[in-house]
Tab-separated table of C-alpha atoms in Angstrom:
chain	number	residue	atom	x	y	z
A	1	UNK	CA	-95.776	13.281	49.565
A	2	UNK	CA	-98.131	10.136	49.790
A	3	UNK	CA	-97.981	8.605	53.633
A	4	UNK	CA	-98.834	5.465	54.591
A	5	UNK	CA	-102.385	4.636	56.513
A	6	UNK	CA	-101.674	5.638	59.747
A	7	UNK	CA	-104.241	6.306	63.042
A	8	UNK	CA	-105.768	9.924	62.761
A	9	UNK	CA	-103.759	10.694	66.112
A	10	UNK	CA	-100.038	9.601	64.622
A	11	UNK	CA	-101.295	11.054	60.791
A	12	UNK	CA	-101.710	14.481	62.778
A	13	UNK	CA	-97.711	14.406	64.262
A	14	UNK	CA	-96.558	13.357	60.672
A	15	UNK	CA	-98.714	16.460	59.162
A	16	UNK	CA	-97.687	19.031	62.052
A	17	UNK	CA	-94.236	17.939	62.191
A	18	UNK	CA	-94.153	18.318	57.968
A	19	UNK	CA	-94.861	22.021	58.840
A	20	UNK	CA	-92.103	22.405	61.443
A	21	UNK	CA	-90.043	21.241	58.796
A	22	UNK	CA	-90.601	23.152	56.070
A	23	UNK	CA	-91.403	26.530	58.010
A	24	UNK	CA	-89.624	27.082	61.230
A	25	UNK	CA	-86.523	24.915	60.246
A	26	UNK	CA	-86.552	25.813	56.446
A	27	UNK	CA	-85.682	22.580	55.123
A	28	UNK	CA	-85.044	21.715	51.779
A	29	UNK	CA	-88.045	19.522	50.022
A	30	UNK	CA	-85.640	16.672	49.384
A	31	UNK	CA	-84.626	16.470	52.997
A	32	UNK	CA	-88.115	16.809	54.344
A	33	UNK	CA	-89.245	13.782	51.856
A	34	UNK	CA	-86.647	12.036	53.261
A	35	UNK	CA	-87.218	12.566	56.821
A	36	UNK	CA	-91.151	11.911	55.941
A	37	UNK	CA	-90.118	8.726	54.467
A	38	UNK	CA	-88.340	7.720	58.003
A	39	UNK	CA	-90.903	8.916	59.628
A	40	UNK	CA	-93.891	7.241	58.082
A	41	UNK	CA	-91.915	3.582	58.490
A	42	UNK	CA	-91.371	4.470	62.085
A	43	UNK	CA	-94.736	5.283	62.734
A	44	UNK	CA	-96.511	2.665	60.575
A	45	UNK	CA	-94.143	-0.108	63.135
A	46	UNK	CA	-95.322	1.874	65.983
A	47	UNK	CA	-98.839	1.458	64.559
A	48	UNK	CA	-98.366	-2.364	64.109
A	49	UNK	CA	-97.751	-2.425	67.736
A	50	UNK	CA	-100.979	-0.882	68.741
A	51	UNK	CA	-99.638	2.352	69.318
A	52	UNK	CA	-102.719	5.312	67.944
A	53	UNK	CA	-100.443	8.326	69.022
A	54	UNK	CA	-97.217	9.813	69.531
A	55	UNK	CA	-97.553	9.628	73.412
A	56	UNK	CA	-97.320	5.878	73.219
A	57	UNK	CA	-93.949	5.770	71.632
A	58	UNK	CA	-91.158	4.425	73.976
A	59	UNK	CA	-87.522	3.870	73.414
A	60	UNK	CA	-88.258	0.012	73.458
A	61	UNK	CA	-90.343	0.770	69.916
A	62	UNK	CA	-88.133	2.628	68.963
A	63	UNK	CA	-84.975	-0.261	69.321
A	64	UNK	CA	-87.236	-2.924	67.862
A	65	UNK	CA	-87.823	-0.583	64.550
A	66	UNK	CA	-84.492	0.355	63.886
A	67	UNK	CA	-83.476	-3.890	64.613
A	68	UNK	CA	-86.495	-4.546	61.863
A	69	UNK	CA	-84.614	-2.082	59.346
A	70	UNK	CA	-81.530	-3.602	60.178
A	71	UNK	CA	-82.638	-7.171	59.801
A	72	UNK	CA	-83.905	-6.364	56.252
A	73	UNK	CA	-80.978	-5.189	55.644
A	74	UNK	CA	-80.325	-1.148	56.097
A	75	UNK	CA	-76.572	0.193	56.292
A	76	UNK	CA	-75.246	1.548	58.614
A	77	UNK	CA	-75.573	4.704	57.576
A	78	UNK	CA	-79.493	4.549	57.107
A	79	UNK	CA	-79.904	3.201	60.187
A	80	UNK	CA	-77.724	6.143	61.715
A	81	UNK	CA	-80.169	8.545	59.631
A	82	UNK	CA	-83.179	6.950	60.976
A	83	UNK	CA	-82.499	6.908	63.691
A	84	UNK	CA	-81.543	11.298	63.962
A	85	UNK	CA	-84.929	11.162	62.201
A	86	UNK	CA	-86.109	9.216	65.210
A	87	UNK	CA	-84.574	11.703	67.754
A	88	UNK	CA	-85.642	14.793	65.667
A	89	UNK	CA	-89.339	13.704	65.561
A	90	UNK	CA	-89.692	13.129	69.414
A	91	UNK	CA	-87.625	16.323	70.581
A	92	UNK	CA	-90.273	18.166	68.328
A	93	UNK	CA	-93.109	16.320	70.069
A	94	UNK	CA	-92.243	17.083	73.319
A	95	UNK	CA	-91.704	20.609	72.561
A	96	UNK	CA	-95.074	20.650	71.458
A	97	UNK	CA	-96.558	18.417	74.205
A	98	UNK	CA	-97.422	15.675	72.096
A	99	UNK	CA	-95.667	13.481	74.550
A	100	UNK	CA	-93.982	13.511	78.211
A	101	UNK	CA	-90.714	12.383	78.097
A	102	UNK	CA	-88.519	12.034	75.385
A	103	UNK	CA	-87.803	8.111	74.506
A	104	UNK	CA	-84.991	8.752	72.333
A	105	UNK	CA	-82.652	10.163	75.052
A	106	UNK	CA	-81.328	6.826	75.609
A	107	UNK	CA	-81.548	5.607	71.551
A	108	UNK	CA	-77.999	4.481	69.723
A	109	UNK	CA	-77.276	3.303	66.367
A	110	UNK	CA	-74.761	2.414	64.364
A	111	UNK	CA	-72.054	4.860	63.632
A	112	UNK	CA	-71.975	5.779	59.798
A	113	UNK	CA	-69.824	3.961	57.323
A	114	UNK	CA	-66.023	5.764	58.143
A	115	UNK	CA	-65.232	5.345	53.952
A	116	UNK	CA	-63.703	8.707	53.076
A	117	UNK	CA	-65.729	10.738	50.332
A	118	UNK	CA	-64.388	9.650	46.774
A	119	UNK	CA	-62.009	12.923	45.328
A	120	UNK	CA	-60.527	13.199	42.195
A	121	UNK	CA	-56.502	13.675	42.168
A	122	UNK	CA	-55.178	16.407	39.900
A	123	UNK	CA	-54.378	14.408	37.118
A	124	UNK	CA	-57.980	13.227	37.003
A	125	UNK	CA	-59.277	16.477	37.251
A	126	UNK	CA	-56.894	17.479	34.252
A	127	UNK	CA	-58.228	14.879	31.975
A	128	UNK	CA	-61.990	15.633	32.664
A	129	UNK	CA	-61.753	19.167	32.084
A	130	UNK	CA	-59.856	19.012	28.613
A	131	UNK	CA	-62.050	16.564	27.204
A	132	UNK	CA	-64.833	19.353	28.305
A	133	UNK	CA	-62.917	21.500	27.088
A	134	UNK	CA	-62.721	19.762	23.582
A	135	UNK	CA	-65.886	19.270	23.337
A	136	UNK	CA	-66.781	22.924	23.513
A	137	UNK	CA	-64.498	24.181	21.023
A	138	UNK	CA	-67.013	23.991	18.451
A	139	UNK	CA	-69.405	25.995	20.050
A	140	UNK	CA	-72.328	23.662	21.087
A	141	UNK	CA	-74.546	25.374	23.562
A	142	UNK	CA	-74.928	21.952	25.986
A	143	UNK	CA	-70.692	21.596	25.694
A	144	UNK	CA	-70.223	25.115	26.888
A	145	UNK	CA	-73.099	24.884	29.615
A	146	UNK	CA	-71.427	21.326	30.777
A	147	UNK	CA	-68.119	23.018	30.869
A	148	UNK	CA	-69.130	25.661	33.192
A	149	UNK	CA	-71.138	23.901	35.377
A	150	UNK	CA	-68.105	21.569	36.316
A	151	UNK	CA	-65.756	24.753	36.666
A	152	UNK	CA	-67.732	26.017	38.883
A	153	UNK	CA	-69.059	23.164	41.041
A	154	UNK	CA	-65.116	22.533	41.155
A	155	UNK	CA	-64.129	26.353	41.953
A	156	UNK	CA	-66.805	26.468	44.554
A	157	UNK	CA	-67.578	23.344	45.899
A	158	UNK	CA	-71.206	24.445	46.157
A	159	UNK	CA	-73.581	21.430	46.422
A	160	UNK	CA	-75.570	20.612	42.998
A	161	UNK	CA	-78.884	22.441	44.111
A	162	UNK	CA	-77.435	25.285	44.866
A	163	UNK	CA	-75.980	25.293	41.091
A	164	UNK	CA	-79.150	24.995	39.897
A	165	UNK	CA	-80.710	27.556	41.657
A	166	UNK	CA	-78.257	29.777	40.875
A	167	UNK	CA	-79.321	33.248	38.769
A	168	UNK	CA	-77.267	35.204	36.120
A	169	UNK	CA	-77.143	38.123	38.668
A	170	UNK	CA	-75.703	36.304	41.401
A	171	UNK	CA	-72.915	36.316	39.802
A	172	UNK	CA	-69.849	39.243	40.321
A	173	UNK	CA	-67.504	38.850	37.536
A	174	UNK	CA	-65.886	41.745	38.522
A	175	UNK	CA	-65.053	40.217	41.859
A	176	UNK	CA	-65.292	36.913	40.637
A	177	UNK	CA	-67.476	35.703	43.702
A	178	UNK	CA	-70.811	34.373	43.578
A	179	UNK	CA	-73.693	34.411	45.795
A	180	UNK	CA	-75.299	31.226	47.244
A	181	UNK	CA	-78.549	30.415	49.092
A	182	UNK	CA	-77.562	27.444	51.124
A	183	UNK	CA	-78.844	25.107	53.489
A	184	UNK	CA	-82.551	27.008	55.501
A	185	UNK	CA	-81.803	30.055	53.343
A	186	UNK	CA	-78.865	30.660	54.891
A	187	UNK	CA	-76.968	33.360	51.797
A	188	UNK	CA	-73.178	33.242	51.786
A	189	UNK	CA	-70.561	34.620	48.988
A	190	UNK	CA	-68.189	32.136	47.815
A	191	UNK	CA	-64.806	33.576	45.324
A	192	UNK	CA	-64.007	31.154	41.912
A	193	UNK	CA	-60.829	31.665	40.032
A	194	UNK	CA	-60.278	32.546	36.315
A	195	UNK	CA	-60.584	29.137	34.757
A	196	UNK	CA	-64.327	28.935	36.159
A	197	UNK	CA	-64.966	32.229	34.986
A	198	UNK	CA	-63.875	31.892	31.878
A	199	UNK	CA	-65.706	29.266	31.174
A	200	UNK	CA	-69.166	30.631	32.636
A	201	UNK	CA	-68.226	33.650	30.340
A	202	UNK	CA	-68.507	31.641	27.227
A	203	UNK	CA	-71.426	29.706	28.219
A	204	UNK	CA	-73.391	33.385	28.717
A	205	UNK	CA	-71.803	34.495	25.543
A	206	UNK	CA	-71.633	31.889	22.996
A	207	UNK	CA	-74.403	29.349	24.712
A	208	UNK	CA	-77.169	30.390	26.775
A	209	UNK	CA	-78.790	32.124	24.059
A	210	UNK	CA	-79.311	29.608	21.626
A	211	UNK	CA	-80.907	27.553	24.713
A	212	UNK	CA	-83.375	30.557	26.480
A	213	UNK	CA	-86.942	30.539	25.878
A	214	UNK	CA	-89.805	32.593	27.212
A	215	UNK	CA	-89.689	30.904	30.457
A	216	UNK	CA	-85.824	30.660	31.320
A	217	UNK	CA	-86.159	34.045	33.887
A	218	UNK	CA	-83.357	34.814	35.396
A	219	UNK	CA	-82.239	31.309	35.479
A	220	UNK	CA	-78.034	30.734	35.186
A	221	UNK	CA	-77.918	27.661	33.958
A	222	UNK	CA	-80.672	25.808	31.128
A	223	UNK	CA	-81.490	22.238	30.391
A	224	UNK	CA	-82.138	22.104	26.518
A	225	UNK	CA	-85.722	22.801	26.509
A	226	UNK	CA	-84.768	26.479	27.571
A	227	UNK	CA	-86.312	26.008	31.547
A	228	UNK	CA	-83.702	26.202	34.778
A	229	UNK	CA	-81.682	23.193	34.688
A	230	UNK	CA	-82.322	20.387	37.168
A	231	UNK	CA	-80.326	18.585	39.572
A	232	UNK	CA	-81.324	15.256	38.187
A	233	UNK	CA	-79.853	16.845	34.671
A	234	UNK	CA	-76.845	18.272	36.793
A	235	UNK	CA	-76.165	14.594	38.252
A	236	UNK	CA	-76.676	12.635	34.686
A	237	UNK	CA	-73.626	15.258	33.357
A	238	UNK	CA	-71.246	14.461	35.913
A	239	UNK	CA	-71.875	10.640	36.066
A	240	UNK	CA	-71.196	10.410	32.650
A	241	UNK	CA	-68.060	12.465	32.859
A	242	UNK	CA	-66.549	10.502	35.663
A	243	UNK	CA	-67.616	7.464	33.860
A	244	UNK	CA	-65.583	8.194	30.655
A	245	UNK	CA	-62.443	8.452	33.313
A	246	UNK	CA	-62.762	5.221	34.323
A	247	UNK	CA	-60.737	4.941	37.042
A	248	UNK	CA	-62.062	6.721	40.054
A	249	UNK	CA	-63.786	6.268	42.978
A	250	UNK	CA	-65.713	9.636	42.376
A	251	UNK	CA	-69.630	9.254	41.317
A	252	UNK	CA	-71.119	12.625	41.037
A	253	UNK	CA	-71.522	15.785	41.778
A	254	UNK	CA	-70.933	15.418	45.713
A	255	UNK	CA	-67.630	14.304	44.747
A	256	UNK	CA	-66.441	17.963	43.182
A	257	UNK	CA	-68.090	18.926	46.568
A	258	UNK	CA	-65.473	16.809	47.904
A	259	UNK	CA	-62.499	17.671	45.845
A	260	UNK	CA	-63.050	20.891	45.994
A	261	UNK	CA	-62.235	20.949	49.713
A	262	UNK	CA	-59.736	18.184	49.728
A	263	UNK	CA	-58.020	20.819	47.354
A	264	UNK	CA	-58.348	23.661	49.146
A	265	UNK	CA	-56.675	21.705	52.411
A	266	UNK	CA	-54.073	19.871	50.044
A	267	UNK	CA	-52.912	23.717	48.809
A	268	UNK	CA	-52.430	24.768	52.213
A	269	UNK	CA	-56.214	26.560	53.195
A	270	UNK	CA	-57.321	27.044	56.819
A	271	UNK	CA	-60.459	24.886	57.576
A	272	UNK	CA	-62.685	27.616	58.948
A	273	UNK	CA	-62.545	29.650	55.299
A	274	UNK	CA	-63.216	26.653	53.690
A	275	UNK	CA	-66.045	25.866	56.239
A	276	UNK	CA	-67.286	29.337	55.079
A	277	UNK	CA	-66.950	28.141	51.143
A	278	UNK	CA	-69.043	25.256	51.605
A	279	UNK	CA	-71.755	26.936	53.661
A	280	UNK	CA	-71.137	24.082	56.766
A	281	UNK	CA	-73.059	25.369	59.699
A	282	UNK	CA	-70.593	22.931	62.063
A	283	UNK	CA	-66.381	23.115	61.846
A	284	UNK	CA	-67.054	19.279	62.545
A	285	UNK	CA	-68.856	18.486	59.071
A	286	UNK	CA	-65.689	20.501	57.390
A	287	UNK	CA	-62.867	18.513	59.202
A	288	UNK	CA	-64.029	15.076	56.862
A	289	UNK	CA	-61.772	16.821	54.396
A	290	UNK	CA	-58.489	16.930	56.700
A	291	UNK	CA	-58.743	13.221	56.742
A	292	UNK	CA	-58.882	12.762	53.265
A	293	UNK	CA	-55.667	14.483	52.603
A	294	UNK	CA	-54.144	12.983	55.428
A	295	UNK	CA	-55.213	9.680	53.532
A	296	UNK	CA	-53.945	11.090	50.559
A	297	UNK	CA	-50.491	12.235	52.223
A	298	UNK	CA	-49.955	8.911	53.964
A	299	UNK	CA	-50.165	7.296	50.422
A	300	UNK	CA	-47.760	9.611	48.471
A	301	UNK	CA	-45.301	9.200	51.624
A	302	UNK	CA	-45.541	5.471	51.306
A	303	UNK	CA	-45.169	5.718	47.559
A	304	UNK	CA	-42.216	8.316	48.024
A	305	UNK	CA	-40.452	7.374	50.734
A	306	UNK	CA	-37.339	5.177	50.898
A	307	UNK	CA	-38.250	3.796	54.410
A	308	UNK	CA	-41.755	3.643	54.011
């Protein structure tokens, strides 16, 4: 990643704390570009207040950066983010005696946005999955590899890189589970039902073939010049799919993240085997999803109910 001009003492931090990153924590490479990208804006402010190293960062540069973000107009959210980037940075500094005391003890931001995660209902969900399922009656390799993709991101709720990265062998049709390699490496085994496997049976017998080249490997899914599909390619599928619903809230793949475990709760599952399905380190991050069908119960009782 390209960084902004800093002073040789702050370029040093970014370059050493790039390696913490990557190594010891086992980040992905989109997350570390994006906490490199909060970094670097943090650190080129702290440069434009004279500041040459990380020991001259103090909680009232910090404050004055995240107001400057906010001013040009940040969300909440990003300033929430940028600020954890913030807090991350300097606890890894003092670890490694870059600096003395840690200014961010004291640092608050904005709490995120509180907007629930956009699900699809069932009937939604219905719709999108027969039209995929229309479109690969006739056979066309990029129908049946659509089809199966959505199954399964729905069956799973797996996030979209972890789809991609998926190989033919980590797949148990037998047992109908699938291993994933999550979030810093971390491998869990998550079940799928029939529809899902069904449908990533076809795709292996009817499309992947007519789509592998020399340099597919091992690689589950394929984009249509016969190479691992992308999550850019992943994302462009689903858009367009919720887009041809045209009335939901939903965006993209996230959002079968989402519905998958809005699902799960809605049909009765407890919350720490669907924390294990989506591979969330915290209970914390899982219990998003009991709001959401709370949400979604308070509006069928108010739609239902006589005294509502």
């Amino acid at each position: 990643m390209e960084k902004k001009e800093l002073p040789a003492g702050l370029d040093k931090a970014v370059t050493g704390f790039e390696r913490y990153l990557t190594g010891e924590r086992a980040r992905s490479e989109h997350t570390v570009r994006a906490y490199l990208s909060d970094l670097s804006s943090l650190l080129a402010y702290a440069a434009g207040e004279g500041i040459t190293d990380p020991a001259g960062l103090e909680l009232g540069t910090l404050r004055r950066w995240l107001g400057s973000q906010s001013e040009a107009g940040a969300s909440r959210s990003t300033l929430a983010r940028r600020a954890a980037t913030a807090r991350t940075f300097t606890s890894w500094a003092l670890r490694e005696e870059l600096i003395e005391t840690d200014p961010s003890l004291r640092l608050q931001a904005p709490k995120r946005d509180g907007s629930l995660p956009g699900v699809l209902q069932q009937q939604q969900l219905a719709r999108l999955l027969a039209d995929l399922n229309e479109a690969a009656k006739d056979g066309d390799p990029m129908a049946l590899r659509n089809r199966a993709m959505v199954e399964l991101l729905y069956a799973t709720g797996v996030r979209v890189g972890e789809l991609a990265g998926l190989d033919v062998d980590d797949l148990d049709p037998d047992r109908r589970t699938l291993r994933v390699l999550g979030k810093g490496n971390k491998e869990r085994t998550v079940p799928y039902g029939l529809p899902a496997a069904l449908a990533v049976d076809d795709w292996l017998r009817r499309g992947r073939g007519k789509l592998a080249a020399a340099d597919s490997g091992p690689a589950l899914f394929l984009g249509a010049r016969g190479r691992r599909v992308d999550q850019r390619q992943v994302r462009s599928v689903v858009k367009g799919l919720f887009e041809a619903l045209g009335d939901t809230s939903a965006t993209g793949p996230h959002s079968l993240r989402h519905t998958a475990a809005t699902h799960l709760l809605d049909g009765g599952a407890d919350l720490r085997a669907v924390q294990e399905i989506l591979g969330h380190s915290s209970l914390a991050t899982t219990q998003i999803y009991t709001h959401v069908s709370v949400d979604r119960l308070r509006r069928s009782y108010q739609q239902a109910h006589p005294r509502a």
